[in-house]
Amino acid sequence: MAYNDSNIFAKILRGEAPCVKVYEDDATLSFMDVMPQAEGHTLIIPKVAAEFIFDMTPDDYAALAKTTQKIAAAVKQAIGSPGLMIAQLNGAEAGQTVFHIHNHVIPRWDGIDMKLHARQLADIKVLEEQAARIRAAL
Ligand code: AMP
């Protein structure tokens, strides 16, 4: 399947759709997931047009990994979760719903199950407050 630039993350990158931004550099953008599976659920996307891990150059993937590590540390500190999950889905069969590659950073606590994937919209004010705390921890 060819990359379709009408996906929501491509629109966010072009400034055609809003996001609750956490971080941006030349190669990557990070923002809050609007349907979080846990408090502090954050996404990191590359600026290159790629659907899957297989579509990226090693250098572009390395840039995504570098930002993901930076964001993961800030999310863990800001949200205060003992555990942290990083996930990246390739293909609808794997559960992917937005076809612009992205890493999920999801805080985890013992005994607290993750919410269902991409189901319930969060209060944007709550996401803004979490993003501010994460930015302060960068
Ligand atoms: P995936 O299923 O791995 O493709 O994940 C896509 C993620 O993007 C889901 O967790 C959604 O909640 C999230 N999402 C969808 N639309 C938006 C949006 N406009 N802003 C932020 N996150 C979004």
GROMACS .gro file of N, CA, C and O in nm, residues 56-129:
model
  296
   56MET      N    1   1.131   0.289   0.626
   56MET     CA    2   1.221   0.393   0.675
   56MET      C    3   1.367   0.357   0.651
   56MET      O    4   1.405   0.240   0.656
   57THR      N    5   1.449   0.459   0.628
   57THR     CA    6   1.593   0.436   0.624
   57THR      C    7   1.641   0.412   0.768
   57THR      O    8   1.576   0.459   0.863
   58PRO      N    9   1.752   0.345   0.784
   58PRO     CA   10   1.806   0.327   0.920
   58PRO      C   11   1.829   0.460   0.991
   58PRO      O   12   1.803   0.471   1.111
   59ASP      N   13   1.873   0.561   0.917
   59ASP     CA   14   1.898   0.692   0.981
   59ASP      C   15   1.767   0.756   1.028
   59ASP      O   16   1.761   0.813   1.138
   60ASP      N   17   1.662   0.747   0.947
   60ASP     CA   18   1.533   0.804   0.988
   60ASP      C   19   1.477   0.727   1.106
   60ASP      O   20   1.418   0.786   1.198
   61TYR      N   21   1.494   0.595   1.105
   61TYR     CA   22   1.445   0.516   1.218
   61TYR      C   23   1.524   0.548   1.345
   61TYR      O   24   1.469   0.555   1.455
   62ALA      N   25   1.655   0.571   1.327
   62ALA     CA   26   1.740   0.606   1.443
   62ALA      C   27   1.694   0.738   1.504
   62ALA      O   28   1.693   0.753   1.627
   63ALA      N   29   1.653   0.833   1.420
   63ALA     CA   30   1.604   0.962   1.471
   63ALA      C   31   1.476   0.940   1.552
   63ALA      O   32   1.457   1.002   1.658
   64LEU      N   33   1.389   0.852   1.503
   64LEU     CA   34   1.265   0.821   1.575
   64LEU      C   35   1.297   0.756   1.710
   64LEU      O   36   1.237   0.790   1.813
   65ALA      N   37   1.392   0.664   1.708
   65ALA     CA   38   1.432   0.595   1.832
   65ALA      C   39   1.493   0.693   1.932
   65ALA      O   40   1.465   0.687   2.053
   66LYS      N   41   1.574   0.785   1.880
   66LYS     CA   42   1.641   0.882   1.968
   66LYS      C   43   1.538   0.970   2.039
   66LYS      O   44   1.544   0.991   2.160
   67THR      N   45   1.441   1.020   1.963
   67THR     CA   46   1.338   1.104   2.026
   67THR      C   47   1.252   1.021   2.120
   67THR      O   48   1.212   1.067   2.228
   68THR      N   49   1.224   0.896   2.083
   68THR     CA   50   1.142   0.810   2.168
   68THR      C   51   1.208   0.789   2.304
   68THR      O   52   1.142   0.795   2.409
   69GLN      N   53   1.338   0.768   2.303
   69GLN     CA   54   1.410   0.748   2.431
   69GLN      C   55   1.401   0.874   2.518
   69GLN      O   56   1.377   0.866   2.639
   70LYS      N   57   1.417   0.989   2.453
   70LYS     CA   58   1.410   1.118   2.525
   70LYS      C   59   1.270   1.138   2.585
   70LYS      O   60   1.255   1.174   2.702
   71ILE      N   61   1.168   1.113   2.504
   71ILE     CA   62   1.030   1.132   2.551
   71ILE      C   63   0.995   1.030   2.660
   71ILE      O   64   0.929   1.064   2.759
   72ALA      N   65   1.040   0.906   2.642
   72ALA     CA   66   1.010   0.803   2.741
   72ALA      C   67   1.062   0.842   2.879
   72ALA      O   68   0.991   0.828   2.980
   73ALA      N   69   1.183   0.894   2.884
   73ALA     CA   70   1.241   0.936   3.013
   73ALA      C   71   1.160   1.049   3.074
   73ALA      O   72   1.132   1.050   3.195
   74ALA      N   73   1.119   1.145   2.990
   74ALA     CA   74   1.042   1.260   3.041
   74ALA      C   75   0.903   1.218   3.088
   74ALA      O   76   0.853   1.265   3.190
   75VAL      N   77   0.839   1.127   3.012
   75VAL     CA   78   0.705   1.080   3.050
   75VAL      C   79   0.713   1.006   3.183
   75VAL      O   80   0.632   1.028   3.275
   76LYS      N   81   0.812   0.918   3.196
   76LYS     CA   82   0.826   0.840   3.319
   76LYS      C   83   0.843   0.933   3.440
   76LYS      O   84   0.779   0.915   3.544
   77GLN      N   85   0.928   1.034   3.423
   77GLN     CA   86   0.953   1.127   3.533
   77GLN      C   87   0.829   1.212   3.562
   77GLN      O   88   0.789   1.230   3.677
   78ALA      N   89   0.766   1.265   3.457
   78ALA     CA   90   0.655   1.358   3.476
   78ALA      C   91   0.530   1.288   3.529
   78ALA      O   92   0.459   1.342   3.614
   79ILE      N   93   0.503   1.169   3.480
   79ILE     CA   94   0.380   1.098   3.518
   79ILE      C   95   0.403   1.013   3.643
   79ILE      O   96   0.310   0.983   3.717
   80GLY      N   97   0.528   0.974   3.662
   80GLY     CA   98   0.562   0.899   3.784
   80GLY      C   99   0.520   0.754   3.781
   80GLY      O  100   0.490   0.694   3.885
   81SER      N  101   0.520   0.694   3.663
   81SER     CA  102   0.481   0.553   3.653
   81SER      C  103   0.603   0.463   3.677
   81SER      O  104   0.712   0.492   3.627
   82PRO      N  105   0.585   0.353   3.750
   82PRO     CA  106   0.698   0.262   3.772
   82PRO      C  107   0.737   0.187   3.645
   82PRO      O  108   0.853   0.151   3.626
   83GLY      N  109   0.639   0.161   3.558
   83GLY     CA  110   0.667   0.090   3.433
   83GLY      C  111   0.633   0.178   3.314
   83GLY      O  112   0.560   0.278   3.326
   84LEU      N  113   0.686   0.140   3.199
   84LEU     CA  114   0.661   0.218   3.077
   84LEU      C  115   0.666   0.124   2.957
   84LEU      O  116   0.764   0.052   2.939
   85MET      N  117   0.563   0.127   2.877
   85MET     CA  118   0.558   0.040   2.758
   85MET      C  119   0.583   0.123   2.633
   85MET      O  120   0.529   0.234   2.620
   86ILE      N  121   0.664   0.070   2.541
   86ILE     CA  122   0.683   0.135   2.411
   86ILE      C  123   0.634   0.037   2.306
   86ILE      O  124   0.674  -0.080   2.305
   87ALA      N  125   0.543   0.084   2.217
   87ALA     CA  126   0.484  -0.005   2.117
   87ALA      C  127   0.483   0.064   1.981
   87ALA      O  128   0.475   0.187   1.972
   88GLN      N  129   0.490  -0.019   1.876
   88GLN     CA  130   0.484   0.034   1.739
   88GLN      C  131   0.422  -0.074   1.653
   88GLN      O  132   0.476  -0.184   1.639
   89LEU      N  133   0.306  -0.044   1.597
   89LEU     CA  134   0.227  -0.144   1.525
   89LEU      C  135   0.247  -0.130   1.375
   89LEU      O  136   0.243  -0.019   1.321
   90ASN      N  137   0.269  -0.241   1.306
   90ASN     CA  138   0.289  -0.241   1.161
   90ASN      C  139   0.178  -0.320   1.093
   90ASN      O  140   0.178  -0.443   1.096
   91GLY      N  141   0.082  -0.249   1.031
   91GLY     CA  142  -0.026  -0.315   0.958
   91GLY      C  143  -0.152  -0.326   1.040
   91GLY      O  144  -0.149  -0.339   1.163
   92ALA      N  145  -0.267  -0.322   0.969
   92ALA     CA  146  -0.397  -0.334   1.036
   92ALA      C  147  -0.405  -0.464   1.113
   92ALA      O  148  -0.467  -0.471   1.219
   93GLU      N  149  -0.339  -0.569   1.061
   93GLU     CA  150  -0.342  -0.700   1.127
   93GLU      C  151  -0.277  -0.694   1.264
   93GLU      O  152  -0.307  -0.775   1.352
   94ALA      N  153  -0.185  -0.598   1.281
   94ALA     CA  154  -0.117  -0.581   1.410
   94ALA      C  155  -0.191  -0.481   1.499
   94ALA      O  156  -0.146  -0.452   1.610
   95GLY      N  157  -0.300  -0.425   1.446
   95GLY     CA  158  -0.378  -0.329   1.524
   95GLY      C  159  -0.354  -0.184   1.486
   95GLY      O  160  -0.409  -0.093   1.548
   96GLN      N  161  -0.269  -0.160   1.384
   96GLN     CA  162  -0.239  -0.021   1.343
   96GLN      C  163  -0.365   0.045   1.288
   96GLN      O  164  -0.437  -0.015   1.207
   97THR      N  165  -0.391   0.168   1.331
   97THR     CA  166  -0.510   0.240   1.284
   97THR      C  167  -0.474   0.369   1.211
   97THR      O  168  -0.556   0.421   1.137
   98VAL      N  169  -0.356   0.424   1.235
   98VAL     CA  170  -0.310   0.544   1.163
   98VAL      C  171  -0.186   0.505   1.084
   98VAL      O  172  -0.086   0.459   1.143
   99PHE      N  173  -0.193   0.526   0.951
   99PHE     CA  174  -0.088   0.470   0.865
   99PHE      C  175   0.022   0.570   0.834
   99PHE      O  176   0.058   0.594   0.719
  100HIS      N  177   0.075   0.626   0.943
  100HIS     CA  178   0.201   0.701   0.943
  100HIS      C  179   0.272   0.647   1.067
  100HIS      O  180   0.221   0.662   1.179
  101ILE      N  181   0.387   0.587   1.046
  101ILE     CA  182   0.454   0.516   1.157
  101ILE      C  183   0.467   0.605   1.282
  101ILE      O  184   0.494   0.725   1.271
  102HIS      N  185   0.447   0.542   1.398
  102HIS     CA  186   0.459   0.616   1.525
  102HIS      C  187   0.492   0.519   1.637
  102HIS      O  188   0.454   0.403   1.632
  103ASN      N  189   0.561   0.571   1.737
  103ASN     CA  190   0.586   0.494   1.858
  103ASN      C  191   0.491   0.543   1.967
  103ASN      O  192   0.471   0.663   1.984
  104HIS      N  193   0.434   0.447   2.041
  104HIS     CA  194   0.352   0.478   2.158
  104HIS      C  195   0.441   0.467   2.282
  104HIS      O  196   0.514   0.369   2.297
  105VAL      N  197   0.431   0.566   2.371
  105VAL     CA  198   0.494   0.558   2.503
  105VAL      C  199   0.379   0.556   2.603
  105VAL      O  200   0.301   0.652   2.611
  106ILE      N  201   0.365   0.444   2.675
  106ILE     CA  202   0.247   0.424   2.761
  106ILE      C  203   0.291   0.389   2.903
  106ILE      O  204   0.346   0.281   2.926
  107PRO      N  205   0.267   0.481   2.999
  107PRO     CA  206   0.299   0.450   3.139
  107PRO      C  207   0.218   0.330   3.189
  107PRO      O  208   0.102   0.311   3.150
  108ARG      N  209   0.280   0.250   3.276
  108ARG     CA  210   0.212   0.131   3.330
  108ARG      C  211   0.231   0.122   3.481
  108ARG      O  212   0.339   0.154   3.531
  109TRP      N  213   0.126   0.077   3.546
  109TRP     CA  214   0.126   0.054   3.691
  109TRP      C  215   0.082  -0.089   3.718
  109TRP      O  216  -0.004  -0.142   3.646
  110ASP      N  217   0.135  -0.147   3.822
  110ASP     CA  218   0.094  -0.280   3.863
  110ASP      C  219  -0.054  -0.277   3.898
  110ASP      O  220  -0.100  -0.189   3.972
  111GLY      N  221  -0.131  -0.369   3.841
  111GLY     CA  222  -0.272  -0.382   3.876
  111GLY      C  223  -0.365  -0.286   3.804
  111GLY      O  224  -0.485  -0.287   3.827
  112ILE      N  225  -0.310  -0.200   3.717
  112ILE     CA  226  -0.397  -0.109   3.638
  112ILE      C  227  -0.388  -0.151   3.492
  112ILE      O  228  -0.283  -0.137   3.428
  113ASP      N  229  -0.498  -0.202   3.440
  113ASP     CA  230  -0.500  -0.246   3.299
  113ASP      C  231  -0.500  -0.125   3.207
  113ASP      O  232  -0.553  -0.019   3.241
  114MET      N  233  -0.443  -0.145   3.087
  114MET     CA  234  -0.452  -0.039   2.986
  114MET      C  235  -0.596  -0.031   2.937
  114MET      O  236  -0.666  -0.131   2.927
  115LYS      N  237  -0.639   0.092   2.901
  115LYS     CA  238  -0.771   0.109   2.840
  115LYS      C  239  -0.766   0.055   2.697
  115LYS      O  240  -0.658   0.034   2.641
  116LEU      N  241  -0.884   0.040   2.637
  116LEU     CA  242  -0.890  -0.011   2.500
  116LEU      C  243  -0.821   0.086   2.404
  116LEU      O  244  -0.816   0.207   2.427
  117HIS      N  245  -0.770   0.029   2.294
  117HIS     CA  246  -0.692   0.103   2.196
  117HIS      C  247  -0.781   0.198   2.114
  117HIS      O  248  -0.880   0.154   2.055
  118ALA      N  249  -0.742   0.327   2.110
  118ALA     CA  250  -0.806   0.426   2.022
  118ALA      C  251  -0.959   0.427   2.037
  118ALA      O  252  -1.032   0.423   1.938
  119ARG      N  253  -1.009   0.431   2.160
  119ARG     CA  254  -1.153   0.421   2.184
  119ARG      C  255  -1.217   0.549   2.235
  119ARG      O  256  -1.318   0.593   2.184
  120GLN      N  257  -1.156   0.608   2.343
  120GLN     CA  258  -1.227   0.714   2.414
  120GLN      C  259  -1.146   0.843   2.415
  120GLN      O  260  -1.032   0.845   2.463
  121LEU      N  261  -1.207   0.950   2.362
  121LEU     CA  262  -1.139   1.080   2.357
  121LEU      C  263  -1.118   1.135   2.497
  121LEU      O  264  -1.210   1.133   2.580
  122ALA      N  265  -0.997   1.187   2.521
  122ALA     CA  266  -0.966   1.248   2.651
  122ALA      C  267  -1.004   1.395   2.650
  122ALA      O  268  -1.022   1.456   2.544
  123ASP      N  269  -1.013   1.452   2.769
  123ASP     CA  270  -1.033   1.596   2.786
  123ASP      C  271  -0.903   1.666   2.745
  123ASP      O  272  -0.796   1.639   2.802
  124ILE      N  273  -0.912   1.756   2.648
  124ILE     CA  274  -0.792   1.822   2.596
  124ILE      C  275  -0.720   1.902   2.705
  124ILE      O  276  -0.597   1.908   2.708
  125LYS      N  277  -0.795   1.960   2.798
  125LYS     CA  278  -0.733   2.037   2.908
  125LYS      C  279  -0.644   1.945   2.993
  125LYS      O  280  -0.538   1.986   3.039
  126VAL      N  281  -0.689   1.824   3.015
  126VAL     CA  282  -0.610   1.728   3.093
  126VAL      C  283  -0.482   1.692   3.014
  126VAL      O  284  -0.373   1.686   3.070
  127LEU      N  285  -0.497   1.671   2.884
  127LEU     CA  286  -0.379   1.639   2.801
  127LEU      C  287  -0.280   1.756   2.798
  127LEU      O  288  -0.158   1.735   2.801
  128GLU      N  289  -0.333   1.879   2.792
  128GLU     CA  290  -0.246   1.999   2.792
  128GLU      C  291  -0.165   2.004   2.921
  128GLU      O  292  -0.047   2.037   2.920
  129GLU      N  293  -0.231   1.972   3.031
  129GLU     CA  294  -0.164   1.976   3.162
  129GLU      C  295  -0.055   1.868   3.169
  129GLU      O  296   0.056   1.893   3.216
   0.00000   0.00000   0.00000
